Amino acid sequence: MPHLVAVQLGSSGRGVIADVLDKLRSAGRELAGRFEGLIGWEELFAAATTHGLFGEHLLYVVDDADKLGPFPEKLEGWLEGKEASNVIVLVYGGKCSAFPKKLMGKITLVQGKDFPRGQRDRIKVIEELAADKGLKFTREAALLLEEWVEDFEELKGEIEKFALSGSAIVTADLVRELSKDEGARALYRLLDGMCTKDGRSVMLALRQLQDRMELLAVISALYNRLRLAAFLSSFGDKTLDALNAKFYQGKMAREAARHYSKSELWKCVAALGLLSAAEKMGLGRGWLGLELVLFELIRTQPPFSDQLLP
């Protein structure tokens, strides 16, 4: 008779499954089979019971367990507690609703950890994970990483990078250097370089991005960042809240508003919009067109607005 372990993934991704399986293996259980949810409850129990005749302390995993549907009443008597010889791990993409309340005491429910939505709670999670690794984040570094990271498993991977860096203090510069892949890092250097009017950083980032990211994705990121600065320049800080800007986005928008006039920002935003449309119609000038738009704003060379479109 098996014991059931139901894993609700949440935003933590499949890393929680690896943790569950590691604990079960360390308890002496051996992986004996892996199934899809389409197998059905009866077939699953039959397979697990048949294999169990030839050995104890076996472990089975069912991916997409949501497809199994409600647990059949006729199988309730087959369930055992944690002391059972064999275990079936059921992997649910969302909430597990297959079992009636009366059976919840007979199964083990594992909830994957979610990365909170609120900024304060997300920062707290970052600081707690960092502390477990002997790290301390500066305020700006934590805010920057909070903006970049989407889920709990990704966050754990990023924290691991910092732990391997040999630095006990994680600064914003270290986050920019180590977080994300090279393409993403180059994109953030481009966005920051435009906001701080750093022509050299912009040029280097553009060269790196040409082989790593789609042009339209880069144009869209620049449009969103500079559009925020243009609104800020026109309507003040209240715009940041209205547009749900995160801390670091707001900080960079203020930098851009400090380096460029309102008219310059709106002119560049409009040019980026036209450039995006031209690229989608096959009429754009590729990376050169983007370079001309950006350096017209930075003014490290004469303006090229009249050369955006053929």
CSV table of C-alpha atoms in Angstrom, one decimal:
chain,number,residue,atom,x,y,z
A,1,MET,CA,0.0,0.0,0.0
A,2,PRO,CA,1.5,3.4,-0.9
A,3,HIS,CA,1.7,6.8,0.8
A,4,LEU,CA,0.8,9.8,-1.4
A,5,VAL,CA,2.8,13.0,-1.5
A,6,ALA,CA,1.1,15.8,-3.4
A,7,VAL,CA,3.4,18.6,-4.5
A,8,GLN,CA,1.8,22.0,-5.4
A,9,LEU,CA,4.4,23.7,-7.5
A,10,GLY,CA,3.4,27.4,-7.1
A,11,SER,CA,5.9,29.8,-8.6
A,12,SER,CA,8.8,28.0,-7.2
A,13,GLY,CA,8.9,25.8,-10.3
A,14,ARG,CA,10.1,22.2,-10.5
A,15,GLY,CA,13.0,22.8,-8.1
A,16,VAL,CA,10.7,21.9,-5.2
A,17,ILE,CA,10.3,18.4,-6.8
A,18,ALA,CA,14.0,17.8,-6.7
A,19,ASP,CA,14.0,18.8,-3.0
A,20,VAL,CA,11.2,16.3,-2.2
A,21,LEU,CA,12.9,13.5,-4.2
A,22,ASP,CA,16.2,14.1,-2.5
A,23,LYS,CA,14.6,13.8,0.9
A,24,LEU,CA,12.9,10.6,0.0
A,25,ARG,CA,16.1,9.1,-1.5
A,26,SER,CA,18.0,10.0,1.6
A,27,ALA,CA,15.4,8.1,3.5
A,28,GLY,CA,16.4,5.0,1.5
A,29,ARG,CA,13.7,5.1,-1.2
A,30,GLU,CA,14.6,4.2,-4.8
A,31,LEU,CA,12.9,5.7,-7.9
A,32,ALA,CA,11.1,2.8,-9.5
A,33,GLY,CA,8.9,4.6,-12.1
A,34,ARG,CA,7.7,7.8,-13.6
A,35,PHE,CA,4.2,8.3,-15.1
A,36,GLU,CA,2.0,10.9,-16.7
A,37,GLY,CA,-1.3,11.9,-15.2
A,38,LEU,CA,-3.2,10.3,-18.0
A,39,ILE,CA,-2.4,6.8,-16.6
A,40,GLY,CA,-5.5,6.9,-14.3
A,41,TRP,CA,-5.7,6.2,-10.6
A,42,GLU,CA,-6.4,2.5,-10.9
A,43,GLU,CA,-3.6,1.8,-13.3
A,44,LEU,CA,-1.2,3.9,-11.2
A,45,PHE,CA,-2.0,1.9,-8.0
A,46,ALA,CA,-1.9,-1.4,-9.9
A,47,ALA,CA,1.6,-0.5,-11.3
A,48,ALA,CA,2.9,0.7,-7.9
A,49,THR,CA,1.5,-2.4,-6.1
A,50,THR,CA,2.9,-4.8,-8.7
A,51,HIS,CA,6.3,-3.4,-8.5
A,52,GLY,CA,6.1,-3.3,-4.8
A,53,LEU,CA,5.8,-7.1,-4.7
A,54,PHE,CA,9.5,-7.3,-5.8
A,55,GLY,CA,10.9,-4.7,-3.4
A,56,GLU,CA,10.2,-2.2,-0.6
A,57,HIS,CA,11.0,1.5,-0.1
A,58,LEU,CA,10.2,2.3,-3.8
A,59,LEU,CA,9.4,5.7,-5.1
A,60,TYR,CA,7.1,6.7,-8.0
A,61,VAL,CA,6.5,10.1,-9.6
A,62,VAL,CA,3.4,11.2,-11.5
A,63,ASP,CA,3.8,14.4,-13.6
A,64,ASP,CA,0.7,16.4,-14.5
A,65,ALA,CA,-1.2,14.8,-11.7
A,66,ASP,CA,-4.0,17.3,-12.3
A,67,LYS,CA,-5.1,15.0,-15.2
A,68,LEU,CA,-5.8,12.2,-12.8
A,69,GLY,CA,-8.9,13.9,-11.6
A,70,PRO,CA,-10.6,13.3,-8.2
A,71,PHE,CA,-9.3,10.4,-6.1
A,72,PRO,CA,-11.7,7.4,-6.3
A,73,GLU,CA,-13.5,6.5,-3.1
A,74,LYS,CA,-12.9,2.8,-3.8
A,75,LEU,CA,-9.2,3.3,-3.4
A,76,GLU,CA,-9.3,5.1,0.0
A,77,GLY,CA,-8.7,1.9,1.9
A,78,TRP,CA,-5.4,1.5,0.0
A,79,LEU,CA,-3.8,4.6,1.4
A,80,GLU,CA,-1.1,4.4,4.1
A,81,GLY,CA,0.6,7.0,6.2
A,82,LYS,CA,4.2,8.1,6.1
A,83,GLU,CA,5.4,4.8,7.4
A,84,ALA,CA,4.3,3.0,4.2
A,85,SER,CA,7.0,1.1,2.3
A,86,ASN,CA,6.3,2.8,-1.0
A,87,VAL,CA,5.6,6.4,-1.9
A,88,ILE,CA,3.9,8.0,-4.9
A,89,VAL,CA,4.8,11.7,-5.6
A,90,LEU,CA,1.9,13.5,-7.4
A,91,VAL,CA,3.0,16.7,-9.1
A,92,TYR,CA,0.3,19.4,-9.4
A,93,GLY,CA,0.8,22.6,-11.5
A,94,GLY,CA,-1.6,24.5,-9.2
A,95,LYS,CA,-3.7,23.7,-6.2
A,96,CYS,CA,-4.4,20.0,-5.5
A,97,SER,CA,-8.2,19.5,-5.1
A,98,ALA,CA,-8.3,15.8,-5.8
A,99,PHE,CA,-8.8,14.6,-2.2
A,100,PRO,CA,-11.7,15.1,0.2
A,101,LYS,CA,-11.0,16.7,3.5
A,102,LYS,CA,-11.3,13.4,5.3
A,103,LEU,CA,-8.3,12.1,3.5
A,104,MET,CA,-6.0,15.1,3.9
A,105,GLY,CA,-4.6,13.5,7.1
A,106,LYS,CA,-3.4,10.5,5.2
A,107,ILE,CA,-1.5,12.3,2.5
A,108,THR,CA,1.5,14.6,2.7
A,109,LEU,CA,0.9,18.0,1.0
A,110,VAL,CA,4.0,20.0,-0.1
A,111,GLN,CA,3.5,23.6,-1.2
A,112,GLY,CA,6.1,25.1,-3.5
A,113,LYS,CA,7.3,28.4,-2.2
A,114,ASP,CA,5.8,31.4,-4.0
A,115,PHE,CA,7.8,34.6,-4.6
A,116,PRO,CA,5.5,37.3,-3.0
A,117,ARG,CA,3.9,40.0,-5.2
A,118,GLY,CA,4.4,42.9,-2.8
A,119,GLN,CA,7.8,44.7,-3.1
A,120,ARG,CA,8.4,44.7,0.7
A,121,ASP,CA,7.7,41.0,1.0
A,122,ARG,CA,9.9,40.2,-2.0
A,123,ILE,CA,12.8,42.2,-0.6
A,124,LYS,CA,12.4,40.3,2.7
A,125,VAL,CA,12.6,37.0,0.9
A,126,ILE,CA,15.8,38.2,-0.9
A,127,GLU,CA,17.4,39.2,2.3
A,128,GLU,CA,16.5,36.0,4.1
A,129,LEU,CA,17.9,33.8,1.3
A,130,ALA,CA,21.0,35.9,1.2
A,131,ALA,CA,21.5,35.7,5.0
A,132,ASP,CA,21.3,31.9,4.7
A,133,LYS,CA,24.3,32.1,2.4
A,134,GLY,CA,26.2,34.6,4.6
A,135,LEU,CA,25.4,37.5,2.3
A,136,LYS,CA,24.2,41.0,2.9
A,137,PHE,CA,22.5,43.1,0.2
A,138,THR,CA,22.7,46.8,-0.1
A,139,ARG,CA,19.3,48.4,-0.3
A,140,GLU,CA,19.8,49.4,-4.0
A,141,ALA,CA,21.0,45.9,-4.9
A,142,ALA,CA,18.0,44.2,-3.3
A,143,LEU,CA,15.6,46.6,-5.1
A,144,LEU,CA,17.3,46.0,-8.4
A,145,LEU,CA,17.2,42.2,-8.1
A,146,GLU,CA,13.6,42.4,-7.0
A,147,GLU,CA,12.7,44.1,-10.2
A,148,TRP,CA,14.6,41.6,-12.4
A,149,VAL,CA,13.6,38.3,-10.8
A,150,GLU,CA,10.2,36.7,-11.6
A,151,ASP,CA,10.0,33.5,-9.6
A,152,PHE,CA,11.4,31.8,-6.5
A,153,GLU,CA,13.6,29.3,-8.3
A,154,GLU,CA,15.2,32.0,-10.4
A,155,LEU,CA,15.9,34.0,-7.2
A,156,LYS,CA,17.6,31.0,-5.6
A,157,GLY,CA,19.8,30.6,-8.7
A,158,GLU,CA,20.8,34.3,-8.6
A,159,ILE,CA,21.6,34.2,-4.8
A,160,GLU,CA,23.8,31.1,-5.5
A,161,LYS,CA,25.8,33.2,-8.1
A,162,PHE,CA,26.5,35.9,-5.5
A,163,ALA,CA,27.5,33.3,-2.9
A,164,LEU,CA,30.1,32.0,-5.3
A,165,SER,CA,31.4,35.5,-6.1
A,166,GLY,CA,33.5,35.7,-2.9
A,167,SER,CA,31.9,39.0,-1.9
A,168,ALA,CA,30.0,39.1,1.4
A,169,ILE,CA,28.3,42.4,0.5
A,170,VAL,CA,26.2,42.4,-2.7
A,171,THR,CA,26.0,45.8,-4.3
A,172,ALA,CA,24.0,47.0,-7.2
A,173,ASP,CA,27.1,46.8,-9.4
A,174,LEU,CA,27.5,43.2,-8.5
A,175,VAL,CA,23.9,42.5,-9.4
A,176,ARG,CA,24.4,44.1,-12.8
A,177,GLU,CA,27.6,42.1,-13.3
A,178,LEU,CA,26.3,38.7,-12.4
A,179,SER,CA,22.5,38.5,-12.7
A,180,LYS,CA,20.8,37.3,-15.8
A,181,ASP,CA,22.5,36.0,-18.9
A,182,GLU,CA,24.9,38.2,-20.9
A,183,GLY,CA,22.1,39.4,-23.2
A,184,ALA,CA,19.9,40.5,-20.4
A,185,ARG,CA,22.9,42.2,-18.6
A,186,ALA,CA,23.7,44.1,-21.8
A,187,LEU,CA,20.1,45.2,-22.2
A,188,TYR,CA,20.1,46.6,-18.6
A,189,ARG,CA,23.4,48.4,-19.3
A,190,LEU,CA,21.9,49.9,-22.4
A,191,LEU,CA,18.8,51.1,-20.5
A,192,ASP,CA,20.9,52.5,-17.6
A,193,GLY,CA,23.4,54.1,-20.1
A,194,MET,CA,20.6,55.9,-21.9
A,195,CYS,CA,19.2,57.2,-18.6
A,196,THR,CA,22.5,58.4,-17.3
A,197,LYS,CA,23.6,59.7,-20.7
A,198,ASP,CA,26.6,57.4,-20.9
A,199,GLY,CA,27.4,57.2,-24.6
A,200,ARG,CA,30.3,54.7,-24.2
A,201,SER,CA,28.2,52.2,-22.2
A,202,VAL,CA,25.4,52.6,-24.7
A,203,MET,CA,27.7,51.8,-27.7
A,204,LEU,CA,29.2,48.8,-26.0
A,205,ALA,CA,25.8,47.4,-25.0
A,206,LEU,CA,24.5,47.8,-28.5
A,207,ARG,CA,27.4,45.9,-29.9
A,208,GLN,CA,26.8,43.0,-27.4
A,209,LEU,CA,23.0,42.9,-28.0
A,210,GLN,CA,23.2,42.6,-31.8
A,211,ASP,CA,24.1,38.9,-31.5
A,212,ARG,CA,22.1,38.1,-28.4
A,213,MET,CA,18.6,39.7,-28.6
A,214,GLU,CA,15.9,40.5,-31.1
A,215,LEU,CA,16.0,44.1,-32.2
A,216,LEU,CA,12.3,44.7,-31.6
A,217,ALA,CA,12.6,43.5,-28.0
A,218,VAL,CA,15.4,46.0,-27.4
A,219,ILE,CA,13.4,48.8,-29.0
A,220,SER,CA,10.4,47.9,-26.8
A,221,ALA,CA,12.5,48.0,-23.6
A,222,LEU,CA,13.9,51.3,-24.5
A,223,TYR,CA,10.5,52.7,-25.4
A,224,ASN,CA,9.0,51.7,-22.1
A,225,ARG,CA,12.0,53.1,-20.0
A,226,LEU,CA,12.2,56.4,-21.8
A,227,ARG,CA,8.4,56.8,-22.0
A,228,LEU,CA,8.3,56.6,-18.2
A,229,ALA,CA,10.9,59.3,-18.1
A,230,ALA,CA,8.9,61.5,-20.6
A,231,PHE,CA,5.7,61.2,-18.5
A,232,LEU,CA,7.7,62.0,-15.3
A,233,SER,CA,9.2,65.0,-17.0
A,234,SER,CA,5.7,66.2,-18.1
A,235,PHE,CA,3.6,65.4,-15.0
A,236,GLY,CA,5.9,64.8,-12.1
A,237,ASP,CA,6.4,62.0,-9.6
A,238,LYS,CA,2.7,61.1,-9.3
A,239,THR,CA,3.1,59.6,-12.8
A,240,LEU,CA,5.4,56.8,-11.4
A,241,ASP,CA,2.7,55.6,-9.1
A,242,ALA,CA,0.0,55.8,-11.8
A,243,LEU,CA,2.1,53.7,-14.2
A,244,ASN,CA,3.0,51.2,-11.4
A,245,ALA,CA,6.7,51.9,-11.8
A,246,LYS,CA,9.1,49.9,-9.6
A,247,PHE,CA,11.7,51.6,-7.5
A,248,TYR,CA,14.6,51.1,-9.8
A,249,GLN,CA,12.6,52.1,-12.9
A,250,GLY,CA,11.5,55.2,-11.1
A,251,LYS,CA,15.1,56.0,-10.1
A,252,MET,CA,16.3,55.7,-13.7
A,253,ALA,CA,13.4,57.7,-15.0
A,254,ARG,CA,14.5,60.5,-12.7
A,255,GLU,CA,18.0,60.2,-14.0
A,256,ALA,CA,16.8,60.5,-17.6
A,257,ALA,CA,14.6,63.5,-16.7
A,258,ARG,CA,17.6,65.1,-15.1
A,259,HIS,CA,19.8,64.6,-18.2
A,260,TYR,CA,17.3,65.3,-21.0
A,261,SER,CA,14.6,67.9,-21.6
A,262,LYS,CA,10.9,67.0,-21.8
A,263,SER,CA,10.9,67.7,-25.5
A,264,GLU,CA,14.0,65.6,-26.2
A,265,LEU,CA,12.5,62.6,-24.3
A,266,TRP,CA,9.2,62.8,-26.1
A,267,LYS,CA,10.9,63.2,-29.5
A,268,CYS,CA,13.0,60.1,-28.8
A,269,VAL,CA,9.9,58.1,-27.6
A,270,ALA,CA,8.1,59.0,-30.8
A,271,ALA,CA,11.2,58.1,-32.9
A,272,LEU,CA,11.4,54.7,-31.2
A,273,GLY,CA,7.7,54.1,-31.9
A,274,LEU,CA,8.2,54.9,-35.6
A,275,LEU,CA,11.3,52.8,-35.7
A,276,SER,CA,9.4,49.8,-34.2
A,277,ALA,CA,6.6,50.2,-36.8
A,278,ALA,CA,9.2,50.5,-39.6
A,279,GLU,CA,10.9,47.3,-38.5
A,280,LYS,CA,7.6,45.4,-38.4
A,281,MET,CA,6.8,46.6,-42.0
A,282,GLY,CA,10.3,45.7,-43.2
A,283,LEU,CA,11.2,49.3,-43.8
A,284,GLY,CA,13.6,49.9,-41.0
A,285,ARG,CA,17.3,50.3,-40.9
A,286,GLY,CA,18.0,47.6,-38.4
A,287,TRP,CA,20.5,48.1,-35.6
A,288,LEU,CA,21.9,51.2,-37.3
A,289,GLY,CA,18.5,52.9,-37.2
A,290,LEU,CA,18.3,52.3,-33.5
A,291,GLU,CA,21.8,53.6,-33.0
A,292,LEU,CA,21.0,56.8,-34.8
A,293,VAL,CA,17.9,57.4,-32.7
A,294,LEU,CA,19.8,56.8,-29.4
A,295,PHE,CA,22.8,58.9,-30.2
A,296,GLU,CA,20.6,61.7,-31.4
A,297,LEU,CA,19.2,61.9,-27.9
A,298,ILE,CA,22.6,61.6,-26.3
A,299,ARG,CA,24.0,64.2,-28.8
A,300,THR,CA,27.4,62.6,-29.1
A,301,GLN,CA,27.0,63.1,-32.9
A,302,PRO,CA,24.8,65.3,-35.1
A,303,PRO,CA,21.1,64.4,-35.2
A,304,PHE,CA,19.8,61.9,-37.7
A,305,SER,CA,16.0,62.1,-37.3
A,306,ASP,CA,15.5,62.5,-41.0
A,307,GLN,CA,17.4,59.2,-41.7
A,308,LEU,CA,15.1,56.9,-39.6
A,309,LEU,CA,13.0,55.8,-42.5
A,310,PRO,CA,13.9,55.3,-46.2
